[in-house]
Short mmCIF file of C-alpha atoms in Angstrom, two decimals:
data_model
loop_
_atom_site.label_atom_id
_atom_site.label_comp_id
_atom_site.label_asym_id
_atom_site.label_seq_id
_atom_site.Cartn_x
_atom_site.Cartn_y
_atom_site.Cartn_z
CA MET A 300 0.29 0.23 -0.11
CA ILE A 301 1.60 3.57 -1.02
CA GLU A 302 0.61 5.94 1.20
CA GLN A 303 -1.05 9.42 0.34
CA PRO A 304 1.97 12.05 0.36
CA PHE A 305 0.25 14.38 3.93
CA GLN A 306 -1.63 17.43 2.01
CA SER A 307 -1.24 20.42 4.06
CA GLN A 308 -4.43 21.70 4.71
CA ARG A 309 -3.36 26.01 4.59
CA PRO A 310 -6.40 28.55 4.80
CA GLY A 311 -6.23 32.62 4.19
CA THR A 312 -3.96 34.78 2.76
CA ARG A 313 -0.03 34.59 3.54
CA ALA A 314 0.41 37.95 4.63
CA ALA A 315 3.61 39.40 6.62
CA MET A 316 3.21 42.04 9.81
CA PHE A 317 6.09 45.08 10.41
CA VAL A 318 6.03 47.27 13.61
CA ASP A 319 6.76 50.50 14.47
CA PHE A 320 6.43 49.93 17.49
CA ASP A 321 8.12 53.08 18.01
CA ASN A 322 5.33 55.22 15.78
CA VAL A 323 2.79 53.67 16.50
CA TYR A 324 2.30 53.44 20.68
CA THR A 325 3.07 57.82 20.76
CA GLY A 326 0.85 57.88 17.93
CA LEU A 327 -2.06 55.91 19.63
CA GLN A 328 -0.99 57.64 23.65
CA ALA A 329 -2.03 60.69 21.36
CA LEU A 330 -5.41 59.58 20.17
CA ASP A 331 -6.85 57.60 23.03
CA PRO A 332 -4.17 56.64 25.88
CA ALA A 333 -6.05 53.38 26.63
CA ALA A 334 -6.13 52.57 23.48
CA ALA A 335 -2.23 52.70 23.32
CA LYS A 336 -2.37 50.52 26.50
CA ARG A 337 -4.03 47.24 25.22
CA PHE A 338 -1.44 47.68 21.74
CA ALA A 339 1.32 47.57 23.45
CA GLU A 340 0.05 44.58 26.30
CA ASP A 341 -2.25 42.88 24.08
CA PRO A 342 -1.45 42.21 20.28
CA LYS A 343 -2.39 39.55 20.00
CA HIS A 344 -6.09 40.47 20.44
CA TRP A 345 -6.23 43.34 17.43
CA MET A 346 -3.65 41.06 15.65
CA GLU A 347 -6.35 37.83 15.44
CA ALA A 348 -8.83 40.83 14.20
CA LEU A 349 -6.73 41.08 11.81
CA ALA A 350 -6.75 37.72 11.00
CA GLY A 351 -10.16 36.75 9.59
CA ASP A 352 -12.09 34.27 11.21
CA GLY A 353 -9.69 31.22 10.04
CA SER A 354 -12.36 29.06 8.06
CA GLY A 355 -9.57 30.17 4.56
CA GLY A 356 -11.68 32.53 2.75
CA ASN A 357 -11.63 34.93 5.65
CA SER A 358 -8.51 34.57 6.60
CA ARG A 359 -5.07 35.56 6.69
CA ARG A 360 -2.30 33.78 8.08
CA PHE A 361 1.02 35.62 9.59
CA LEU A 362 4.43 34.16 8.51
CA ILE A 363 6.08 36.86 9.36
CA ARG A 364 5.46 38.82 13.43
CA ASN A 365 8.68 41.00 13.21
CA CYS A 366 7.89 44.11 16.27
CA TYR A 367 10.52 46.42 16.16
CA LEU A 368 11.36 48.88 19.57
CA ASN A 369 13.89 51.13 21.08
CA PRO A 370 14.17 48.91 24.75
CA VAL A 371 14.74 51.87 26.03
CA VAL A 372 12.43 52.77 26.19
CA TYR A 373 10.33 50.19 25.55
CA SER A 374 11.58 47.05 27.23
CA LYS A 375 8.49 46.32 28.60
CA TYR A 376 6.31 45.86 26.60
CA ARG A 377 8.80 42.83 25.21
CA THR A 378 7.72 39.80 27.32
CA PHE A 379 3.77 40.91 25.73
CA TRP A 380 5.01 40.77 22.23
CA THR A 381 7.44 37.62 22.29
CA ARG A 382 4.48 36.19 23.92
CA ALA A 383 1.82 36.44 21.28
CA GLY A 384 4.08 35.53 18.47
CA PHE A 385 5.68 38.43 18.10
CA ARG A 386 9.71 38.22 17.33
CA VAL A 387 11.06 41.22 18.98
CA VAL A 388 13.84 43.38 17.42
CA ASP A 389 15.81 45.87 19.43
CA CYS A 390 16.51 48.85 17.41
CA PRO A 391 18.50 51.69 19.95
CA SER A 392 18.61 55.43 19.93
CA LEU A 393 21.88 55.61 17.83
CA THR A 394 22.77 59.09 17.96
CA GLN A 395 22.56 61.96 20.34
CA ARG A 396 19.42 63.57 18.95
CA GLY A 397 18.06 60.09 19.64
CA LYS A 398 16.98 58.35 15.85
CA SER A 399 16.93 54.87 16.56
CA SER A 400 17.32 52.17 14.40
CA THR A 401 13.96 51.18 13.37
CA ASP A 402 13.98 52.54 9.99
CA ILE A 403 16.50 50.48 8.69
CA ASN A 404 15.88 47.77 10.32
CA LEU A 405 12.80 46.61 9.35
CA VAL A 406 13.37 47.92 4.90
CA LEU A 407 15.98 45.23 4.91
CA GLU A 408 13.59 42.81 7.00
CA ALA A 409 10.72 43.14 5.15
CA MET A 410 13.18 43.44 1.59
CA ASP A 411 14.86 39.98 2.49
CA ALA A 412 11.03 38.98 3.14
CA LEU A 413 9.83 40.53 -0.48
CA ALA A 414 12.92 38.31 -2.43
CA GLY A 415 12.18 34.92 -0.23
CA ASN A 416 10.12 32.40 -0.85
CA GLY A 417 7.30 32.50 1.77
CA GLY A 418 4.96 33.65 -1.13
CA ILE A 419 3.99 36.27 0.99
CA GLU A 420 1.19 37.85 -1.34
CA GLU A 421 0.26 40.35 1.38
CA PHE A 422 2.56 42.83 3.54
CA PHE A 423 1.49 44.34 6.45
CA LEU A 424 2.85 48.03 8.16
CA ALA A 425 2.06 49.97 11.03
CA SER A 426 3.43 52.80 10.96
CA ALA A 427 1.72 56.89 10.03
CA ASP A 428 6.29 57.33 8.79
CA ALA A 429 5.81 58.19 5.31
CA ASP A 430 9.56 57.84 5.05
CA PHE A 431 8.56 53.97 4.17
CA THR A 432 6.10 55.32 0.64
CA SER A 433 9.39 54.34 -1.02
CA LEU A 434 8.91 50.55 -0.02
CA ILE A 435 5.45 50.29 -0.16
CA GLN A 436 6.39 51.36 -4.27
CA ARG A 437 8.52 48.10 -3.86
CA PHE A 438 6.02 45.74 -2.63
CA ARG A 439 3.00 47.35 -5.50
CA ALA A 440 6.13 46.73 -8.39
CA ALA A 441 5.99 43.19 -6.48
CA ASP A 442 2.64 42.55 -7.56
CA ARG A 443 2.15 42.07 -3.68
CA MET A 444 -1.30 43.87 -1.94
CA THR A 445 0.04 46.50 1.57
CA THR A 446 -2.22 47.88 3.98
CA VAL A 447 -0.33 50.29 6.10
CA ILE A 448 -1.97 50.51 9.86
CA ALA A 449 -1.98 54.66 11.21
CA ALA A 450 -2.22 56.04 14.13
CA GLY A 451 -2.26 59.37 13.94
CA ALA A 452 -1.21 62.00 10.63
CA VAL A 453 -0.46 60.04 7.39
CA ALA A 454 0.77 61.92 3.85
CA PHE A 455 -1.65 61.60 0.90
CA ALA A 456 1.70 59.44 -1.64
CA TYR A 457 2.15 57.21 1.36
CA ARG A 458 -2.31 56.81 2.05
CA GLU A 459 -1.62 56.77 -1.76
CA MET A 460 0.33 54.53 -2.96
CA ALA A 461 -1.05 51.51 -0.08
CA ASP A 462 -3.46 48.92 -1.69
CA HIS A 463 -5.48 50.11 1.89
CA VAL A 464 -4.82 51.39 5.11
CA VAL A 465 -6.70 51.06 8.72
CA GLU A 466 -6.89 54.73 9.70
CA SER A 467 -6.21 55.81 13.09
CA HIS A 468 -9.84 55.76 14.49
CA ASP A 469 -10.05 52.04 12.97
CA PHE A 470 -7.31 50.49 14.43
CA VAL A 471 -8.80 52.52 18.33
CA ALA A 472 -12.14 51.53 18.15
CA ILE A 473 -10.35 47.48 16.87
CA LEU A 474 -8.43 48.05 20.10
CA ASN A 475 -11.05 49.44 22.17
CA GLY A 476 -12.97 46.60 21.92
CA THR A 477 -15.82 48.57 19.18
CA SER A 478 -15.39 47.16 15.96
CA ALA A 479 -18.18 44.83 14.89
CA ASP A 480 -18.81 46.88 11.92
CA ILE A 481 -14.89 47.76 11.20
CA VAL A 482 -13.58 43.93 11.53
CA PRO A 483 -15.31 42.62 8.99
CA ARG A 484 -15.08 44.66 6.70
CA MET A 485 -10.86 44.83 7.04
CA VAL A 486 -10.56 41.57 7.06
CA ARG A 487 -12.74 39.96 3.94
CA PRO A 488 -10.32 38.77 0.76
CA ILE A 489 -7.94 41.78 -0.46
CA ALA A 490 -7.81 40.48 -4.09
CA PRO A 491 -8.25 42.56 -7.34
CA PRO A 492 -11.85 43.84 -8.34
CA GLY A 493 -13.32 41.82 -11.25
CA PRO A 494 -15.74 43.15 -13.49
CA LEU A 495 -18.72 43.83 -11.37
CA LYS A 496 -21.97 41.52 -12.69
CA SER A 497 -24.94 43.58 -11.27
CA GLY A 498 -23.33 47.67 -11.12
CA PRO A 499 -22.23 48.54 -7.61
CA ALA A 500 -25.12 48.12 -6.10
CA ALA A 501 -24.15 44.17 -5.85
CA SER A 502 -21.99 44.62 -3.37
CA GLY A 503 -22.89 46.07 0.06
CA ALA A 504 -19.68 48.44 0.21
CA ALA A 505 -20.15 49.10 -2.71
CA THR A 506 -23.68 50.60 -1.72
CA ALA A 507 -22.37 53.45 0.76
CA ALA A 508 -20.50 54.68 -1.60
CA VAL A 509 -22.99 55.21 -3.44
CA GLY A 510 -25.72 56.87 -1.36
CA ALA A 511 -22.74 58.66 0.18
CA VAL A 512 -22.34 60.02 -3.67
CA ARG A 513 -26.84 60.65 -3.59
CA THR A 514 -26.73 62.25 -0.93
CA LEU A 515 -24.23 65.03 -2.06
CA VAL A 516 -25.34 65.07 -5.38
CA GLN A 517 -28.96 65.27 -4.91
CA ASN A 518 -29.18 67.55 -1.68
CA ALA A 519 -26.08 70.03 -3.48
CA PRO A 520 -27.33 73.52 -4.46
CA GLY A 521 -25.57 72.81 -8.07
CA PRO A 522 -24.45 70.09 -10.59
CA VAL A 523 -21.27 69.06 -7.99
CA THR A 524 -17.20 68.66 -9.58
CA GLY A 525 -16.75 65.85 -10.07
CA ALA A 526 -13.66 64.99 -7.63
CA VAL A 527 -16.08 66.52 -4.93
CA VAL A 528 -17.83 63.93 -6.28
CA ALA A 529 -15.17 61.04 -6.26
CA HIS A 530 -13.15 62.24 -2.79
CA THR A 531 -17.19 61.29 -1.16
CA ALA A 532 -17.63 58.06 -2.56
CA LEU A 533 -13.42 57.00 -2.36
CA THR A 534 -14.79 58.18 1.55
CA ALA A 535 -17.71 55.72 1.71
CA GLU A 536 -15.91 52.57 0.64
CA PRO A 537 -11.65 53.44 0.10
CA ALA A 538 -11.51 50.76 -1.13
CA LEU A 539 -12.93 51.67 -4.79
CA LYS A 540 -8.99 53.65 -5.40
CA SER A 541 -8.35 49.85 -7.15
CA ASP A 542 -10.03 50.17 -9.55
CA TRP A 543 -13.29 51.85 -9.40
CA GLY A 544 -15.36 48.60 -8.57
CA GLY A 545 -14.73 47.02 -11.47
CA TYR A 546 -14.75 49.74 -13.17
CA GLY A 547 -11.78 50.97 -14.08
CA LYS A 548 -11.91 54.57 -14.33
CA PHE A 549 -13.80 56.95 -11.94
CA GLY A 550 -15.79 58.11 -14.41
CA THR A 551 -16.94 55.54 -15.77
CA TRP A 552 -18.21 54.96 -12.42
CA ILE A 553 -20.16 58.13 -12.00
CA ALA A 554 -22.14 57.66 -15.31
CA GLN A 555 -24.00 54.56 -13.96
CA LEU A 556 -25.08 54.20 -11.62
CA GLY A 557 -28.40 55.90 -12.19
CA GLY A 558 -31.60 56.96 -10.12
CA GLY A 559 -30.74 60.74 -11.32
CA ILE A 560 -27.37 61.17 -11.73
CA GLU A 561 -25.97 62.08 -14.42
CA TYR A 562 -22.71 62.79 -15.96
CA SER A 563 -20.36 64.64 -17.76
CA SER A 564 -16.48 64.93 -18.28
CA ALA A 565 -16.48 68.71 -19.94
CA PRO A 566 -15.97 70.98 -19.88
CA GLY A 567 -13.36 70.70 -17.04
CA PRO A 568 -12.49 69.60 -14.42
CA GLY A 569 -16.11 67.21 -14.80
CA TRP A 570 -19.76 67.48 -13.11
CA VAL A 571 -22.18 65.89 -11.15
CA TRP A 572 -25.54 66.52 -11.35
CA ASP A 573 -29.41 65.38 -10.24
CA ALA A 574 -30.97 64.70 -13.33
CA ALA A 575 -34.77 66.09 -11.83
CA ARG A 576 -33.78 68.99 -10.63
CA PHE A 577 -29.78 70.19 -13.16
CA SER A 578 -29.54 69.67 -17.08
CA ARG A 579 -26.75 70.17 -19.02
CA SER A 580 -26.78 73.66 -20.10
CA ASP A 581 -26.72 74.10 -15.41
CA LEU A 582 -23.41 73.73 -15.99
CA PRO A 583 -20.75 77.02 -16.03
CA PRO A 584 -18.64 78.06 -19.65
CA ALA A 585 -14.70 76.51 -19.79
CA THR A 586 -13.65 80.08 -18.92
CA GLU A 587 -15.23 80.27 -16.11
CA ILE A 588 -14.29 77.81 -14.19
CA ARG A 589 -11.80 77.99 -11.83
CA PRO A 590 -10.95 74.97 -9.12
CA ALA A 591 -12.08 76.39 -6.25
CA VAL A 592 -10.01 76.68 -3.30
CA GLU A 593 -11.65 73.86 -0.78
CA GLU A 594 -11.99 71.05 -3.43
CA GLN A 595 -8.22 71.51 -3.88
CA ILE A 596 -7.54 70.98 -0.63
CA ALA A 597 -10.20 67.76 -0.22
CA ARG A 598 -8.38 66.41 -3.50
CA VAL A 599 -4.78 66.90 -2.62
CA THR A 600 -4.85 66.23 1.22
CA ASP A 601 -7.62 64.34 1.88
CA VAL A 602 -9.47 66.89 4.13
CA PRO A 603 -13.42 66.23 4.20
CA ALA A 604 -15.92 67.68 0.99
CA LEU A 605 -18.06 69.22 3.67
CA SER A 606 -19.33 73.08 3.09
CA THR A 607 -19.21 76.21 5.16
CA ALA A 608 -22.17 75.15 7.11
CA GLN A 609 -21.14 72.02 7.57
CA PHE A 610 -18.09 73.35 9.45
CA ARG A 611 -20.37 75.24 11.52
CA GLN A 612 -22.91 72.76 12.39
CA MET A 613 -19.26 70.02 13.02
CA PHE A 614 -17.93 73.44 15.59
CA LEU A 615 -21.18 73.66 17.78
CA SER A 616 -21.66 70.20 18.66
CA MET A 617 -18.40 69.83 19.42
CA GLU A 618 -18.14 72.43 21.27
CA SER A 619 -22.29 72.10 23.73
CA THR A 620 -20.57 68.15 23.46
CA LEU A 621 -17.47 68.45 25.64
CA ARG A 622 -18.88 71.11 28.52
CA ASP A 623 -20.18 66.51 29.59
CA PRO A 624 -17.14 64.78 27.60
CA PRO A 625 -18.18 61.80 26.79
CA ALA A 626 -16.02 58.25 28.27
CA ASN A 627 -13.93 58.22 24.46
CA ARG A 628 -12.98 58.76 21.33
CA ASN A 629 -16.17 56.57 19.88
CA GLU A 630 -18.93 58.46 21.81
CA LEU A 631 -17.69 62.12 21.38
CA ALA A 632 -17.24 61.28 17.37
CA LYS A 633 -21.45 60.00 17.47
CA SER A 634 -22.90 62.83 19.58
CA VAL A 635 -20.36 64.74 17.42
CA ARG A 636 -22.20 63.77 14.32
CA ASP A 637 -25.44 62.83 16.33
CA GLY A 638 -26.13 67.01 16.44
CA CYS A 639 -25.31 67.73 13.23
CA VAL A 640 -27.77 65.36 12.04
CA ALA A 641 -30.13 66.99 14.50
CA ALA A 642 -29.48 70.57 13.04
CA GLY A 643 -30.20 69.45 9.84
CA GLN A 644 -26.42 69.68 8.66
CA ALA A 645 -25.70 66.13 8.19
CA VAL A 646 -22.18 65.06 9.22
CA ALA A 647 -20.25 61.55 8.39
CA ARG A 648 -18.81 59.99 10.96
CA GLN A 649 -15.65 59.14 9.59
CA ALA A 650 -15.66 63.43 8.54
CA VAL A 651 -15.96 63.82 12.20
CA ASN A 652 -13.45 61.29 12.91
CA PHE A 653 -11.01 63.61 10.44
CA VAL A 654 -11.01 66.49 12.49
CA ILE A 655 -10.95 65.35 15.65
CA GLN A 656 -7.68 62.92 14.72
CA GLY A 657 -6.75 66.37 13.50
CA LEU A 658 -7.13 69.12 16.53
CA LEU A 659 -5.43 65.73 17.95
CA VAL A 660 -2.51 65.37 16.37
CA ALA A 661 -2.42 69.19 16.20
CA ASN A 662 -2.06 68.58 20.68
CA PHE A 663 -5.07 70.57 21.37
CA PRO A 664 -6.84 69.33 24.34
CA LEU A 665 -10.23 67.92 23.63
CA SER A 666 -11.35 69.04 27.34
CA GLY A 667 -11.70 72.34 29.45
CA GLN A 668 -14.72 73.47 27.33
CA PRO A 669 -13.67 74.76 25.11
CA SER A 670 -15.70 76.95 22.38
CA ALA A 671 -16.71 76.61 18.73
CA ALA A 672 -14.33 78.86 16.95
CA VAL A 673 -11.60 77.61 19.47
CA LEU A 674 -12.41 74.73 17.48
CA ALA A 675 -12.82 75.79 14.54
CA ALA A 676 -9.12 78.26 14.51
CA ALA A 677 -7.12 74.62 15.55
CA TRP A 678 -9.17 72.21 12.87
CA THR A 679 -8.00 75.31 10.43
CA LYS A 680 -4.78 75.62 11.20
CA ASN A 681 -4.16 71.76 10.61
CA VAL A 682 -5.87 72.66 7.89
CA GLU A 683 -3.49 74.99 6.95
CA GLU A 684 0.14 72.80 8.15
CA LEU A 685 -1.88 69.88 5.89
CA CYS A 686 -1.28 72.42 2.51
CA ARG A 687 1.97 73.10 3.42
CA VAL A 688 3.14 69.93 3.75
CA ALA A 689 1.30 69.07 0.46
CA LEU A 690 3.23 72.27 -1.33
CA LEU A 691 -0.40 73.39 -1.98
CA GLU A 692 0.31 77.99 -1.86
CA PHE A 693 -2.16 80.13 -2.38
CA GLU A 694 -2.24 83.82 -3.02
CA ASP A 695 -3.65 86.43 0.55
CA THR A 696 -7.64 86.00 -1.13
CA GLU A 697 -7.59 81.91 -1.26
CA MET A 698 -6.15 82.14 2.26
CA ILE A 699 -8.96 83.64 3.28
CA ALA A 700 -11.88 81.72 0.88
CA LEU A 701 -9.65 78.57 3.18
CA ARG A 702 -10.05 79.60 6.96
CA ARG A 703 -13.56 80.44 5.63
CA TRP A 704 -14.32 77.15 4.52
CA ALA A 705 -12.33 75.34 7.06
CA SER A 706 -13.23 77.35 9.87
CA GLY A 707 -17.22 77.13 8.78
CA GLY A 708 -17.18 81.23 8.97
CA LEU A 709 -16.44 81.09 12.93
CA LEU A 710 -12.83 83.55 11.85
CA GLU A 711 -12.83 87.05 10.34
CA PRO A 712 -12.09 87.91 8.15
CA GLY A 713 -7.94 87.75 8.18
CA GLN A 714 -8.29 86.25 11.42
CA ALA A 715 -5.06 84.01 11.83
CA ALA A 716 -5.56 80.28 12.60
CA ALA A 717 -4.10 79.23 16.49
CA PRO A 718 -4.54 76.09 18.13
CA ARG A 719 -4.56 76.76 21.78
CA PRO A 720 -8.11 78.06 23.93
#
């Protein structure tokens, strides 16, 4: 009798995880200290969330689990990571300024994994450090899926290079155990999308983008530029950026939505409108088109493409909520979102989270009952910094428009944004 050779049943995508501990931990400390503690002391919890359900179809196998940390500062957390199956790589400071060797160690070992024979299909990089942009480019050039786990502001180029970004608020939700509606979206198989059989509505995720676009267009006072509509769709469903749901490009995707949504690529930069209220005759002549400041900012920096009124209401709702601060950031975002809806200025919770994150990254304390105007000033300063990093330059009149828009009209013309109460 000839024995059949053993055939291993190995479910899931073969993945590798590289964690820049110092970067993620310090980022989480600024956002949610409790989440930072859980990240450092219970890595098994969030790793299992990212790995999926283990059924084979919706799971990942992390063949490589590497954590890079400074042993002088964070040695007390080593045991938690080794017990969770991580290989911990000590990266002490090598310079008088405290710069550690994390970057070079992580890059070298990630490149070894890319060139190895383990067949890694997906690379996870837990760091908001844009210095790793070139590494992500190498992964993509080798036709590997890439996922960035961020804890803090993420440079636009770094975000766009990755196939998927686990945003700060999503990661905090996982760490705090409030991710029931997040984990299924994050752990579904990440693979190049094929053509949709029955349009975007064939998937629940795409329906979220369609719903967001229809809400925007059907409530707009006129035709909306394609850039703003595209940003709205990608905010609701980031995965669309890879191939627009199988349609290849935004124009093709938006043109077949139906439901009274019309699209034209001309005159530039392309327009979307509600056919029940507008027609092509309502589109501005090409000679009159000037990209609005807010459109440029939303397109380049990922700042939510909200109206001035929506920003204003967000800060008013935040002021009201912070008079009796919620227990955590998720409750704060929910309360602010609900306040905006109640006031007739609906704002997506993801947009609220983006603003809260911007305030925290700018080291603005969400305590002490700040006024709406102070909150608006801090947020506006953060937007100005995002524009500076993205090399966006504006004339004086455009800066006035930027501040009026980002602050919801709560800053006086010419008033400088100041981040402190």
